[in-house]
C-alpha angles and dihedrals in degrees: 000000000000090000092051091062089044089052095051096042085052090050089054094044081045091056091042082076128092098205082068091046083061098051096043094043078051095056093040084057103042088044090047088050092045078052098050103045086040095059095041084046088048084063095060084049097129093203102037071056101059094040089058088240085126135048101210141156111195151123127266112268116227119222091253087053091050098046092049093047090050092036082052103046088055086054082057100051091049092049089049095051084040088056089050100042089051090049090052088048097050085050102051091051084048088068101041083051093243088149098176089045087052099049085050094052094049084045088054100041093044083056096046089054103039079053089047096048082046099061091045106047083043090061089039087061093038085057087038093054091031105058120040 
């Protein structure tokens, strides 16, 4: 039982951080944005359509229009990991003092998720443009 206690005292410590604030606040926003784009890409569903399970207006998708938004959505998966992955990095070389690996790493992170939120907010105007 003692470890329990241990366990839990660590994971309070552990939110007392801001660095797991970040990465947190990160996943709450890649996952908003995946929500987002999946709700408006649930309206175009030909056969929840045809069920009645969404209320959409919007146009047909062509095969082409469907393969580059999934293709596109899976972009956005890996950029979001890679975000993730390059602020973990920064801020273990942060610990260990590396200061110039750091910087590279939060270069790098800041550009994977500027890409990420990119791709996102690009297929949220296509579905906003798309469908009335």
């Amino acid at each position: 039982m003692k470890w329990f206690i241990e366990e839990i005292s660590s994971l309070l410590a552990e939110l007392k951080r801001g660095r797991t604030w970040l990465g947190i606040g990160l996943i709450g926003l890649f996952a908003g944005l995946a929500y987002l784009v999946v709700t408006f890409a649930f309206r175009t569903d030909g056969l929840l359509l045809y069920l009645h399970r969404t209320a959409g207006a919007c146009r047909q998708m062509t095969n082409e229009i469907i393969i580059f938004m999934f293709c596109g959505m899976i972009f956005f998966v890996f950029f979001a990991v890679l975000t993730l992955g390059e602020l973990q990095r920064h801020f273990q070389f942060k610990q260990r003092a590396a200061h110039y690996q750091a910087s590279r790493a939060l270069y790098w992170g800041i550009g994977w998720g500027v890409v990420a939120v990119s791709i996102a907010v690009a297929a949220l105007v296509f579905f906003n443009r798309y469908c009335r």
